[in-house]
Amino acid sequence: MDLNYSPEETAFRDEVRTWLDGNLPHELRDKVLDYRELSRDDLLRWHRLLAGKGWVAADWPVEWGGTGWTVVQRYIFEEECGYAGTPPLVPFGLRMCAPVLFRFGTDAQKQRFLPPIYKGEVLWCQGYSEPGAGSDLAALKTRAVRDNGHYVVSGQKIWTTLAHYADWIFCLVRTDAGGGKRQEGISFLLIDMTSPGITVRPITLLDGGLEVNEVFFDDVRVPAENLVHEEGKGWTVAKYLLGYERMGTGRVGQSKRELMRLKELAARQLKDGRPLLDDPRFRDRLTRVEVELMALEVTNLRFLDQLRRGGRPPGAEVSLLKIKGTEIQQAITELMMQTAGPFAQAFRSLDTAADFDAFTATLAPRYCNLRKATIYAGSNEIQRNIIAKLTLGL
Ligand SMILES: Cc1cc2nc3c(=O)[nH]c(=O)nc-3n(C[C@H](O)[C@H](O)[C@H](O)COP(=O)(O)OP(=O)(O)OC[C@H]3O[C@@H](n4cnc5c(N)ncnc54)[C@H](O)[C@@H]3O)c2cc1C
């Protein structure tokens, strides 16, 4: 097994690093590093910059604008972006709807929906979860009834990330409420968010931020041509898409960057007249997280090596990366809070005390916000169930 980058891969890493250094707008980077909310314009601006460079759609087929990168190059790119502090690429169009269309869409659907996604002209959101249907997704109740070339959709989605910015939503809906298996009778629909009958209501998160919403459908008419795959076969599409959703949750580059900031903070903060970084108990906790992060990175590289040699694609391992990656992200925010102590203000304040700075002021909201990481994209408990089932055969 070879966990080192080849000379070509190292050269690629340097190319990406140099390009990011020269092209990532400072104001976007500052917003990311200060944990400030990114607007729709911010998100699309970064998307379009990458599209202009031809680097926005690494996983797409080359004929549709994909980069043709190897899995290792893709990994390097993600890590360098995390390290540099780039805004996220909103995944719902690029990395969720698009792979579904490549696999299940008609030619007309591909021609219509893929180019605007690539160019960053539209934003998408994901309408899976409902009140009472999260982990148990097959319990979903939003109905779609066929009527004269349309589906008439009624019901409610919840926790819909960025629905307040989105132009389109892809939704799981129930087209057949008959008595069969619950996974049957579900369909996958593409819905224009400007359709009459749609209401988006924001949910304020623990940190005071706005990123998720409730979306209500009140007799919304959706052209039948917006059905993806066959009617009643939406579960197959949903399962295919969930694998893609969990691939990007390890975030090693981002955690490395945050760990570095944690060390800087701990070197500044004094305890009994000495930097906290020199405190043996603090160092012990810090080192544990650092070792876990190194183990996550090596595990990631191990899977990549497997893929590089043409081995089977990762299965339950993706769940492992999600669990460890999100736990590490949370552990780092906990240590940051501990380090800043009273300066980790409960929420942003106008306090201008001498040793209070803009960074420590963001720690409490950041800590609160990251509680979400072990819930979204399938909670970590559910990921553990998947590992138990697929790996241990339980
Ligand atoms: C910030 C954020 C953004 C989100 N964005 C989106 C989005 O854009 N689109 C979308 O469709 N959804 C989104 N979600 C919803 C997310 O997918 C669900 O919250 C998640 O699947 C859990 O479902 P639930 O909230 O209904 O909790 P429940 O399913 O009610 O679970 C409650 C608790 O019970 C545990 N649990 C449930 N079943 C089991 C079991 N069988 N074994 C062990 N433990 C179990 C869970 O782990 C959890 O701790 C988002 C969620 C968050 C927090």
PDB file of C-alpha atoms in Angstrom, residues 95-386:
ATOM      1  CA  ARG A  95     -23.018  16.714  -6.283  1.00  0.00           C
ATOM      2  CA  MET A  96     -26.502  15.399  -5.699  1.00  0.00           C
ATOM      3  CA  CYS A  97     -28.974  16.328  -8.426  1.00  0.00           C
ATOM      4  CA  ALA A  98     -26.378  16.110 -11.219  1.00  0.00           C
ATOM      5  CA  PRO A  99     -25.156  12.541 -10.459  1.00  0.00           C
ATOM      6  CA  VAL A 100     -28.820  11.498 -10.281  1.00  0.00           C
ATOM      7  CA  LEU A 101     -29.511  13.042 -13.688  1.00  0.00           C
ATOM      8  CA  PHE A 102     -26.407  11.424 -15.200  1.00  0.00           C
ATOM      9  CA  ARG A 103     -27.581   8.050 -13.914  1.00  0.00           C
ATOM     10  CA  PHE A 104     -31.381   8.263 -14.225  1.00  0.00           C
ATOM     11  CA  GLY A 105     -32.282  11.440 -16.180  1.00  0.00           C
ATOM     12  CA  THR A 106     -33.603  11.600 -19.732  1.00  0.00           C
ATOM     13  CA  ASP A 107     -31.562  13.422 -22.389  1.00  0.00           C
ATOM     14  CA  ALA A 108     -34.012  16.312 -22.268  1.00  0.00           C
ATOM     15  CA  GLN A 109     -33.627  16.580 -18.475  1.00  0.00           C
ATOM     16  CA  LYS A 110     -29.831  16.537 -18.767  1.00  0.00           C
ATOM     17  CA  GLN A 111     -29.827  19.232 -21.454  1.00  0.00           C
ATOM     18  CA  ARG A 112     -32.202  21.414 -19.483  1.00  0.00           C
ATOM     19  CA  PHE A 113     -30.877  21.134 -15.942  1.00  0.00           C
ATOM     20  CA  LEU A 114     -27.130  20.386 -16.084  1.00  0.00           C
ATOM     21  CA  PRO A 115     -25.694  23.483 -17.870  1.00  0.00           C
ATOM     22  CA  PRO A 116     -27.263  26.028 -15.432  1.00  0.00           C
ATOM     23  CA  ILE A 117     -25.973  23.933 -12.518  1.00  0.00           C
ATOM     24  CA  TYR A 118     -22.467  23.869 -13.997  1.00  0.00           C
ATOM     25  CA  LYS A 119     -22.390  27.602 -14.700  1.00  0.00           C
ATOM     26  CA  GLY A 120     -23.696  28.514 -11.245  1.00  0.00           C
ATOM     27  CA  GLU A 121     -26.848  30.152 -12.588  1.00  0.00           C
ATOM     28  CA  VAL A 122     -29.174  28.341 -10.189  1.00  0.00           C
ATOM     29  CA  LEU A 123     -29.112  26.964  -6.669  1.00  0.00           C
ATOM     30  CA  TRP A 124     -30.802  23.728  -5.664  1.00  0.00           C
ATOM     31  CA  CYS A 125     -31.940  22.319  -2.348  1.00  0.00           C
ATOM     32  CA  GLN A 126     -32.822  18.842  -1.112  1.00  0.00           C
ATOM     33  CA  GLY A 127     -36.379  17.950  -0.065  1.00  0.00           C
ATOM     34  CA  TYR A 128     -36.076  14.588   1.675  1.00  0.00           C
ATOM     35  CA  SER A 129     -36.754  15.007   5.419  1.00  0.00           C
ATOM     36  CA  GLU A 130     -40.208  15.647   6.811  1.00  0.00           C
ATOM     37  CA  PRO A 131     -41.579  15.962  10.324  1.00  0.00           C
ATOM     38  CA  GLY A 132     -41.742  12.276  11.291  1.00  0.00           C
ATOM     39  CA  ALA A 133     -39.522  11.129   8.416  1.00  0.00           C
ATOM     40  CA  GLY A 134     -35.820  11.768   9.035  1.00  0.00           C
ATOM     41  CA  SER A 135     -33.838   8.644   9.904  1.00  0.00           C
ATOM     42  CA  ASP A 136     -36.946   6.712   8.943  1.00  0.00           C
ATOM     43  CA  LEU A 137     -37.138   8.380   5.547  1.00  0.00           C
ATOM     44  CA  ALA A 138     -39.529   5.814   4.075  1.00  0.00           C
ATOM     45  CA  ALA A 139     -42.228   7.217   6.394  1.00  0.00           C
ATOM     46  CA  LEU A 140     -42.492  10.328   4.200  1.00  0.00           C
ATOM     47  CA  LYS A 141     -46.009  11.556   3.493  1.00  0.00           C
ATOM     48  CA  THR A 142     -45.788  14.456   1.001  1.00  0.00           C
ATOM     49  CA  ARG A 143     -48.262  13.398  -1.694  1.00  0.00           C
ATOM     50  CA  ALA A 144     -48.093  13.819  -5.467  1.00  0.00           C
ATOM     51  CA  VAL A 145     -51.256  13.022  -7.414  1.00  0.00           C
ATOM     52  CA  ARG A 146     -51.200  12.706 -11.206  1.00  0.00           C
ATOM     53  CA  ASP A 147     -53.519  15.200 -12.926  1.00  0.00           C
ATOM     54  CA  ASN A 148     -53.566  16.050 -16.607  1.00  0.00           C
ATOM     55  CA  GLY A 149     -49.830  16.018 -17.410  1.00  0.00           C
ATOM     56  CA  HIS A 150     -48.901  17.290 -13.949  1.00  0.00           C
ATOM     57  CA  TYR A 151     -48.310  16.070 -10.422  1.00  0.00           C
ATOM     58  CA  VAL A 152     -50.166  17.994  -7.740  1.00  0.00           C
ATOM     59  CA  VAL A 153     -47.932  18.079  -4.661  1.00  0.00           C
ATOM     60  CA  SER A 154     -49.128  18.673  -1.090  1.00  0.00           C
ATOM     61  CA  GLY A 155     -47.219  18.278   2.156  1.00  0.00           C
ATOM     62  CA  GLN A 156     -44.250  19.550   4.095  1.00  0.00           C
ATOM     63  CA  LYS A 157     -40.479  19.179   4.066  1.00  0.00           C
ATOM     64  CA  ILE A 158     -38.237  20.229   6.948  1.00  0.00           C
ATOM     65  CA  TRP A 159     -34.570  21.067   7.633  1.00  0.00           C
ATOM     66  CA  THR A 160     -34.235  22.063   3.990  1.00  0.00           C
ATOM     67  CA  THR A 161     -30.783  23.636   3.783  1.00  0.00           C
ATOM     68  CA  LEU A 162     -30.642  26.861   1.735  1.00  0.00           C
ATOM     69  CA  ALA A 163     -34.275  26.607   0.576  1.00  0.00           C
ATOM     70  CA  HIS A 164     -34.413  30.382   1.143  1.00  0.00           C
ATOM     71  CA  TYR A 165     -31.778  30.826  -1.601  1.00  0.00           C
ATOM     72  CA  ALA A 166     -32.815  27.986  -3.885  1.00  0.00           C
ATOM     73  CA  ASP A 167     -34.371  28.183  -7.346  1.00  0.00           C
ATOM     74  CA  TRP A 168     -35.134  24.461  -7.512  1.00  0.00           C
ATOM     75  CA  ILE A 169     -35.749  21.610  -5.084  1.00  0.00           C
ATOM     76  CA  PHE A 170     -35.471  17.885  -5.716  1.00  0.00           C
ATOM     77  CA  CYS A 171     -38.059  16.052  -3.666  1.00  0.00           C
ATOM     78  CA  LEU A 172     -39.080  12.609  -2.593  1.00  0.00           C
ATOM     79  CA  VAL A 173     -42.869  12.382  -2.784  1.00  0.00           C
ATOM     80  CA  ARG A 174     -45.406   9.616  -2.328  1.00  0.00           C
ATOM     81  CA  THR A 175     -47.177   8.844  -5.596  1.00  0.00           C
ATOM     82  CA  ASP A 176     -48.776   5.643  -4.347  1.00  0.00           C
ATOM     83  CA  ALA A 177     -50.045   5.333  -0.801  1.00  0.00           C
ATOM     84  CA  GLY A 178     -51.187   1.726  -1.407  1.00  0.00           C
ATOM     85  CA  GLY A 179     -50.508  -1.039   1.042  1.00  0.00           C
ATOM     86  CA  GLY A 180     -47.155  -2.323  -0.351  1.00  0.00           C
ATOM     87  CA  LYS A 181     -43.703  -1.867   1.166  1.00  0.00           C
ATOM     88  CA  ARG A 182     -43.214   1.708   2.366  1.00  0.00           C
ATOM     89  CA  GLN A 183     -40.193   2.127   0.060  1.00  0.00           C
ATOM     90  CA  GLU A 184     -42.431   1.485  -2.913  1.00  0.00           C
ATOM     91  CA  GLY A 185     -44.680   4.211  -4.287  1.00  0.00           C
ATOM     92  CA  ILE A 186     -42.100   6.964  -3.683  1.00  0.00           C
ATOM     93  CA  SER A 187     -41.063   9.143  -6.644  1.00  0.00           C
ATOM     94  CA  PHE A 188     -38.310  11.697  -7.304  1.00  0.00           C
ATOM     95  CA  LEU A 189     -39.541  15.078  -8.582  1.00  0.00           C
ATOM     96  CA  LEU A 190     -37.759  18.270  -9.634  1.00  0.00           C
ATOM     97  CA  ILE A 191     -39.758  21.296  -8.514  1.00  0.00           C
ATOM     98  CA  ASP A 192     -39.370  24.969  -9.437  1.00  0.00           C
ATOM     99  CA  MET A 193     -39.283  26.932  -6.166  1.00  0.00           C
ATOM    100  CA  THR A 194     -41.203  29.818  -7.780  1.00  0.00           C
ATOM    101  CA  SER A 195     -44.227  27.556  -8.395  1.00  0.00           C
ATOM    102  CA  PRO A 196     -47.462  28.898  -6.868  1.00  0.00           C
ATOM    103  CA  GLY A 197     -48.294  27.113  -3.599  1.00  0.00           C
ATOM    104  CA  ILE A 198     -44.752  26.868  -2.189  1.00  0.00           C
ATOM    105  CA  THR A 199     -43.998  28.614   1.095  1.00  0.00           C
ATOM    106  CA  VAL A 200     -40.531  28.689   2.680  1.00  0.00           C
ATOM    107  CA  ARG A 201     -40.376  29.340   6.409  1.00  0.00           C
ATOM    108  CA  PRO A 202     -36.956  29.799   8.052  1.00  0.00           C
ATOM    109  CA  ILE A 203     -35.866  27.867  11.142  1.00  0.00           C
ATOM    110  CA  THR A 204     -33.428  29.727  13.360  1.00  0.00           C
ATOM    111  CA  LEU A 205     -30.609  27.477  14.523  1.00  0.00           C
ATOM    112  CA  LEU A 206     -29.038  27.390  17.988  1.00  0.00           C
ATOM    113  CA  ASP A 207     -26.317  29.840  16.886  1.00  0.00           C
ATOM    114  CA  GLY A 208     -28.905  32.340  15.669  1.00  0.00           C
ATOM    115  CA  GLY A 209     -28.019  31.591  12.047  1.00  0.00           C
ATOM    116  CA  LEU A 210     -30.345  30.885   9.172  1.00  0.00           C
ATOM    117  CA  GLU A 211     -29.490  27.938   6.961  1.00  0.00           C
ATOM    118  CA  VAL A 212     -32.410  25.518   7.231  1.00  0.00           C
ATOM    119  CA  ASN A 213     -36.094  25.927   6.511  1.00  0.00           C
ATOM    120  CA  GLU A 214     -39.495  24.359   6.422  1.00  0.00           C
ATOM    121  CA  VAL A 215     -40.960  24.110   2.924  1.00  0.00           C
ATOM    122  CA  PHE A 216     -44.713  23.790   2.494  1.00  0.00           C
ATOM    123  CA  PHE A 217     -46.421  22.543  -0.666  1.00  0.00           C
ATOM    124  CA  ASP A 218     -50.023  23.489  -1.123  1.00  0.00           C
ATOM    125  CA  ASP A 219     -51.409  21.915  -4.318  1.00  0.00           C
ATOM    126  CA  VAL A 220     -48.265  22.730  -6.261  1.00  0.00           C
ATOM    127  CA  ARG A 221     -48.539  21.757  -9.930  1.00  0.00           C
ATOM    128  CA  VAL A 222     -45.363  20.138 -11.263  1.00  0.00           C
ATOM    129  CA  PRO A 223     -45.086  19.138 -14.954  1.00  0.00           C
ATOM    130  CA  ALA A 224     -44.915  15.340 -15.252  1.00  0.00           C
ATOM    131  CA  GLU A 225     -41.753  15.705 -17.364  1.00  0.00           C
ATOM    132  CA  ASN A 226     -39.961  16.688 -14.115  1.00  0.00           C
ATOM    133  CA  LEU A 227     -40.233  13.138 -12.804  1.00  0.00           C
ATOM    134  CA  VAL A 228     -36.801  11.486 -12.663  1.00  0.00           C
ATOM    135  CA  HIS A 229     -36.624   7.738 -13.305  1.00  0.00           C
ATOM    136  CA  GLU A 230     -39.880   5.799 -13.151  1.00  0.00           C
ATOM    137  CA  GLU A 231     -42.876   6.688 -11.061  1.00  0.00           C
ATOM    138  CA  GLY A 232     -42.724   4.729  -7.804  1.00  0.00           C
ATOM    139  CA  LYS A 233     -38.968   4.043  -8.137  1.00  0.00           C
ATOM    140  CA  GLY A 234     -37.775   7.108  -6.223  1.00  0.00           C
ATOM    141  CA  TRP A 235     -36.287   4.995  -3.429  1.00  0.00           C
ATOM    142  CA  THR A 236     -33.690   3.609  -5.834  1.00  0.00           C
ATOM    143  CA  VAL A 237     -32.749   7.192  -6.755  1.00  0.00           C
ATOM    144  CA  ALA A 238     -32.701   8.269  -3.095  1.00  0.00           C
ATOM    145  CA  LYS A 239     -30.346   5.475  -2.053  1.00  0.00           C
ATOM    146  CA  TYR A 240     -28.009   6.196  -4.966  1.00  0.00           C
ATOM    147  CA  LEU A 241     -27.847   9.841  -3.945  1.00  0.00           C
ATOM    148  CA  LEU A 242     -27.221   9.258  -0.229  1.00  0.00           C
ATOM    149  CA  GLY A 243     -23.865   7.599  -0.990  1.00  0.00           C
ATOM    150  CA  TYR A 244     -22.789  10.810  -2.764  1.00  0.00           C
ATOM    151  CA  GLU A 245     -24.044  12.937   0.121  1.00  0.00           C
ATOM    152  CA  ARG A 246     -21.861  11.139   2.674  1.00  0.00           C
ATOM    153  CA  MET A 247     -18.684  11.133   0.591  1.00  0.00           C
ATOM    154  CA  GLY A 248     -17.914  14.766   1.378  1.00  0.00           C
ATOM    155  CA  THR A 249     -18.374  14.821   5.142  1.00  0.00           C
ATOM    156  CA  GLY A 250     -14.827  13.913   6.369  1.00  0.00           C
ATOM    157  CA  ARG A 251     -13.419  17.418   5.785  1.00  0.00           C
ATOM    158  CA  VAL A 252      -9.815  16.654   6.729  1.00  0.00           C
ATOM    159  CA  GLY A 253      -8.382  19.870   5.226  1.00  0.00           C
ATOM    160  CA  GLN A 254     -10.830  22.050   7.100  1.00  0.00           C
ATOM    161  CA  SER A 255     -10.149  20.265  10.391  1.00  0.00           C
ATOM    162  CA  LYS A 256      -6.380  20.601   9.892  1.00  0.00           C
ATOM    163  CA  ARG A 257      -6.827  24.331   9.393  1.00  0.00           C
ATOM    164  CA  GLU A 258      -8.989  24.603  12.512  1.00  0.00           C
ATOM    165  CA  LEU A 259      -6.534  22.548  14.561  1.00  0.00           C
ATOM    166  CA  MET A 260      -3.786  24.965  13.596  1.00  0.00           C
ATOM    167  CA  ARG A 261      -5.926  27.896  14.748  1.00  0.00           C
ATOM    168  CA  LEU A 262      -6.651  26.061  17.987  1.00  0.00           C
ATOM    169  CA  LYS A 263      -2.925  25.710  18.642  1.00  0.00           C
ATOM    170  CA  GLU A 264      -2.373  29.408  17.934  1.00  0.00           C
ATOM    171  CA  LEU A 265      -5.169  30.279  20.337  1.00  0.00           C
ATOM    172  CA  ALA A 266      -3.799  27.965  23.051  1.00  0.00           C
ATOM    173  CA  ALA A 267      -0.333  29.459  22.641  1.00  0.00           C
ATOM    174  CA  ARG A 268      -1.771  32.948  23.291  1.00  0.00           C
ATOM    175  CA  GLN A 269      -4.044  32.049  26.190  1.00  0.00           C
ATOM    176  CA  LEU A 270      -2.367  32.004  29.597  1.00  0.00           C
ATOM    177  CA  LYS A 271      -3.127  29.662  32.473  1.00  0.00           C
ATOM    178  CA  ASP A 272      -1.313  30.320  35.769  1.00  0.00           C
ATOM    179  CA  GLY A 273       1.032  32.582  33.816  1.00  0.00           C
ATOM    180  CA  ARG A 274       1.957  29.929  31.237  1.00  0.00           C
ATOM    181  CA  PRO A 275       0.529  29.311  27.748  1.00  0.00           C
ATOM    182  CA  LEU A 276      -2.316  26.829  27.889  1.00  0.00           C
ATOM    183  CA  LEU A 277      -0.555  24.921  25.120  1.00  0.00           C
ATOM    184  CA  ASP A 278       2.095  23.890  27.680  1.00  0.00           C
ATOM    185  CA  ASP A 279      -0.450  22.521  30.126  1.00  0.00           C
ATOM    186  CA  PRO A 280      -0.036  18.701  30.149  1.00  0.00           C
ATOM    187  CA  ARG A 281      -3.766  17.962  30.519  1.00  0.00           C
ATOM    188  CA  PHE A 282      -4.677  20.311  27.691  1.00  0.00           C
ATOM    189  CA  ARG A 283      -1.890  18.907  25.501  1.00  0.00           C
ATOM    190  CA  ASP A 284      -3.169  15.423  26.181  1.00  0.00           C
ATOM    191  CA  ARG A 285      -6.650  16.307  24.892  1.00  0.00           C
ATOM    192  CA  LEU A 286      -5.238  18.213  21.940  1.00  0.00           C
ATOM    193  CA  THR A 287      -2.924  15.358  20.975  1.00  0.00           C
ATOM    194  CA  ARG A 288      -5.765  12.850  21.061  1.00  0.00           C
ATOM    195  CA  VAL A 289      -7.720  14.916  18.525  1.00  0.00           C
ATOM    196  CA  GLU A 290      -4.627  15.408  16.386  1.00  0.00           C
ATOM    197  CA  VAL A 291      -3.918  11.666  16.352  1.00  0.00           C
ATOM    198  CA  GLU A 292      -7.544  10.927  15.444  1.00  0.00           C
ATOM    199  CA  LEU A 293      -7.307  13.436  12.600  1.00  0.00           C
ATOM    200  CA  MET A 294      -4.117  11.824  11.315  1.00  0.00           C
ATOM    201  CA  ALA A 295      -5.823   8.420  11.518  1.00  0.00           C
ATOM    202  CA  LEU A 296      -8.784   9.807   9.570  1.00  0.00           C
ATOM    203  CA  GLU A 297      -6.483  11.177   6.902  1.00  0.00           C
ATOM    204  CA  VAL A 298      -4.630   7.876   6.577  1.00  0.00           C
ATOM    205  CA  THR A 299      -7.921   5.979   6.435  1.00  0.00           C
ATOM    206  CA  ASN A 300      -9.096   8.334   3.702  1.00  0.00           C
ATOM    207  CA  LEU A 301      -5.871   7.773   1.770  1.00  0.00           C
ATOM    208  CA  ARG A 302      -6.199   4.022   2.245  1.00  0.00           C
ATOM    209  CA  PHE A 303      -9.634   4.080   0.583  1.00  0.00           C
ATOM    210  CA  LEU A 304      -8.240   6.244  -2.173  1.00  0.00           C
ATOM    211  CA  ASP A 305      -5.385   3.839  -2.739  1.00  0.00           C
ATOM    212  CA  GLN A 306      -7.952   1.055  -3.014  1.00  0.00           C
ATOM    213  CA  LEU A 307      -9.859   3.064  -5.622  1.00  0.00           C
ATOM    214  CA  ARG A 308      -6.650   4.070  -7.427  1.00  0.00           C
ATOM    215  CA  ARG A 309      -5.854   0.392  -7.948  1.00  0.00           C
ATOM    216  CA  GLY A 310      -9.335  -0.185  -9.363  1.00  0.00           C
ATOM    217  CA  GLY A 311     -10.707  -1.853  -6.214  1.00  0.00           C
ATOM    218  CA  ARG A 312     -14.358  -1.860  -5.244  1.00  0.00           C
ATOM    219  CA  PRO A 313     -15.847   1.549  -4.378  1.00  0.00           C
ATOM    220  CA  PRO A 314     -16.105   2.291  -0.651  1.00  0.00           C
ATOM    221  CA  GLY A 315     -19.315   1.065   0.962  1.00  0.00           C
ATOM    222  CA  ALA A 316     -19.733   1.160   4.718  1.00  0.00           C
ATOM    223  CA  GLU A 317     -16.351   2.915   4.908  1.00  0.00           C
ATOM    224  CA  VAL A 318     -18.009   6.149   3.802  1.00  0.00           C
ATOM    225  CA  SER A 319     -20.049   5.960   7.019  1.00  0.00           C
ATOM    226  CA  LEU A 320     -16.843   5.557   8.990  1.00  0.00           C
ATOM    227  CA  LEU A 321     -15.393   8.738   7.486  1.00  0.00           C
ATOM    228  CA  LYS A 322     -18.609  10.604   8.248  1.00  0.00           C
ATOM    229  CA  ILE A 323     -18.629   9.527  11.892  1.00  0.00           C
ATOM    230  CA  LYS A 324     -14.967  10.249  12.597  1.00  0.00           C
ATOM    231  CA  GLY A 325     -14.832  13.431  10.498  1.00  0.00           C
ATOM    232  CA  THR A 326     -17.800  15.031  12.243  1.00  0.00           C
ATOM    233  CA  GLU A 327     -16.702  13.929  15.724  1.00  0.00           C
ATOM    234  CA  ILE A 328     -13.310  15.538  15.139  1.00  0.00           C
ATOM    235  CA  GLN A 329     -14.904  18.767  13.893  1.00  0.00           C
ATOM    236  CA  GLN A 330     -16.953  18.893  17.083  1.00  0.00           C
ATOM    237  CA  ALA A 331     -14.015  18.012  19.351  1.00  0.00           C
ATOM    238  CA  ILE A 332     -11.987  20.894  17.912  1.00  0.00           C
ATOM    239  CA  THR A 333     -14.762  23.396  18.642  1.00  0.00           C
ATOM    240  CA  GLU A 334     -15.019  22.034  22.200  1.00  0.00           C
ATOM    241  CA  LEU A 335     -11.292  22.559  22.756  1.00  0.00           C
ATOM    242  CA  MET A 336     -11.497  26.038  21.259  1.00  0.00           C
ATOM    243  CA  MET A 337     -14.255  26.929  23.707  1.00  0.00           C
ATOM    244  CA  GLN A 338     -12.190  25.549  26.573  1.00  0.00           C
ATOM    245  CA  THR A 339      -9.167  27.525  25.406  1.00  0.00           C
ATOM    246  CA  ALA A 340     -10.924  30.860  25.046  1.00  0.00           C
ATOM    247  CA  GLY A 341     -12.749  30.405  28.356  1.00  0.00           C
ATOM    248  CA  PRO A 342     -14.785  33.511  29.220  1.00  0.00           C
ATOM    249  CA  PHE A 343     -13.763  35.150  25.935  1.00  0.00           C
ATOM    250  CA  ALA A 344     -15.761  32.583  23.999  1.00  0.00           C
ATOM    251  CA  GLN A 345     -18.761  34.855  24.184  1.00  0.00           C
ATOM    252  CA  ALA A 346     -22.160  33.245  24.244  1.00  0.00           C
ATOM    253  CA  PHE A 347     -22.978  35.109  21.055  1.00  0.00           C
ATOM    254  CA  ARG A 348     -21.413  37.878  19.021  1.00  0.00           C
ATOM    255  CA  SER A 349     -21.263  41.008  21.144  1.00  0.00           C
ATOM    256  CA  LEU A 350     -20.007  44.522  20.848  1.00  0.00           C
ATOM    257  CA  ASP A 351     -17.665  44.017  23.784  1.00  0.00           C
ATOM    258  CA  THR A 352     -14.344  45.653  23.057  1.00  0.00           C
ATOM    259  CA  ALA A 353     -12.331  44.423  26.043  1.00  0.00           C
ATOM    260  CA  ALA A 354      -8.629  44.428  25.285  1.00  0.00           C
ATOM    261  CA  ASP A 355      -8.017  40.704  24.902  1.00  0.00           C
ATOM    262  CA  PHE A 356     -11.313  39.971  23.286  1.00  0.00           C
ATOM    263  CA  ASP A 357     -11.037  39.519  19.547  1.00  0.00           C
ATOM    264  CA  ALA A 358     -13.308  38.860  16.623  1.00  0.00           C
ATOM    265  CA  PHE A 359     -12.219  35.228  16.386  1.00  0.00           C
ATOM    266  CA  THR A 360     -12.935  34.182  19.970  1.00  0.00           C
ATOM    267  CA  ALA A 361     -16.276  35.990  19.697  1.00  0.00           C
ATOM    268  CA  THR A 362     -17.361  33.507  17.067  1.00  0.00           C
ATOM    269  CA  LEU A 363     -16.504  30.386  19.036  1.00  0.00           C
ATOM    270  CA  ALA A 364     -19.754  29.896  20.927  1.00  0.00           C
ATOM    271  CA  PRO A 365     -21.984  30.209  17.841  1.00  0.00           C
ATOM    272  CA  ARG A 366     -19.567  27.974  15.955  1.00  0.00           C
ATOM    273  CA  TYR A 367     -19.659  25.391  18.755  1.00  0.00           C
ATOM    274  CA  CYS A 368     -23.468  25.463  18.776  1.00  0.00           C
ATOM    275  CA  ASN A 369     -23.683  25.320  14.984  1.00  0.00           C
ATOM    276  CA  LEU A 370     -21.469  22.275  14.657  1.00  0.00           C
ATOM    277  CA  ARG A 371     -23.765  20.132  16.827  1.00  0.00           C
ATOM    278  CA  LYS A 372     -25.563  19.636  13.515  1.00  0.00           C
ATOM    279  CA  ALA A 373     -22.668  17.750  11.947  1.00  0.00           C
ATOM    280  CA  THR A 374     -23.461  14.465  13.677  1.00  0.00           C
ATOM    281  CA  ILE A 375     -27.120  14.730  12.591  1.00  0.00           C
ATOM    282  CA  TYR A 376     -27.232  15.771   8.931  1.00  0.00           C
ATOM    283  CA  ALA A 377     -26.508  13.449   5.993  1.00  0.00           C
ATOM    284  CA  GLY A 378     -27.871  10.616   8.160  1.00  0.00           C
ATOM    285  CA  SER A 379     -27.160  10.803  11.918  1.00  0.00           C
ATOM    286  CA  ASN A 380     -24.016   9.149  13.264  1.00  0.00           C
ATOM    287  CA  GLU A 381     -26.143   6.564  15.094  1.00  0.00           C
ATOM    288  CA  ILE A 382     -27.631   5.554  11.746  1.00  0.00           C
ATOM    289  CA  GLN A 383     -24.113   5.420  10.225  1.00  0.00           C
ATOM    290  CA  ARG A 384     -23.103   3.037  13.029  1.00  0.00           C
ATOM    291  CA  ASN A 385     -26.101   0.860  12.208  1.00  0.00           C
ATOM    292  CA  ILE A 386     -24.977   0.789   8.561  1.00  0.00           C
TER     293      ILE A 386
END
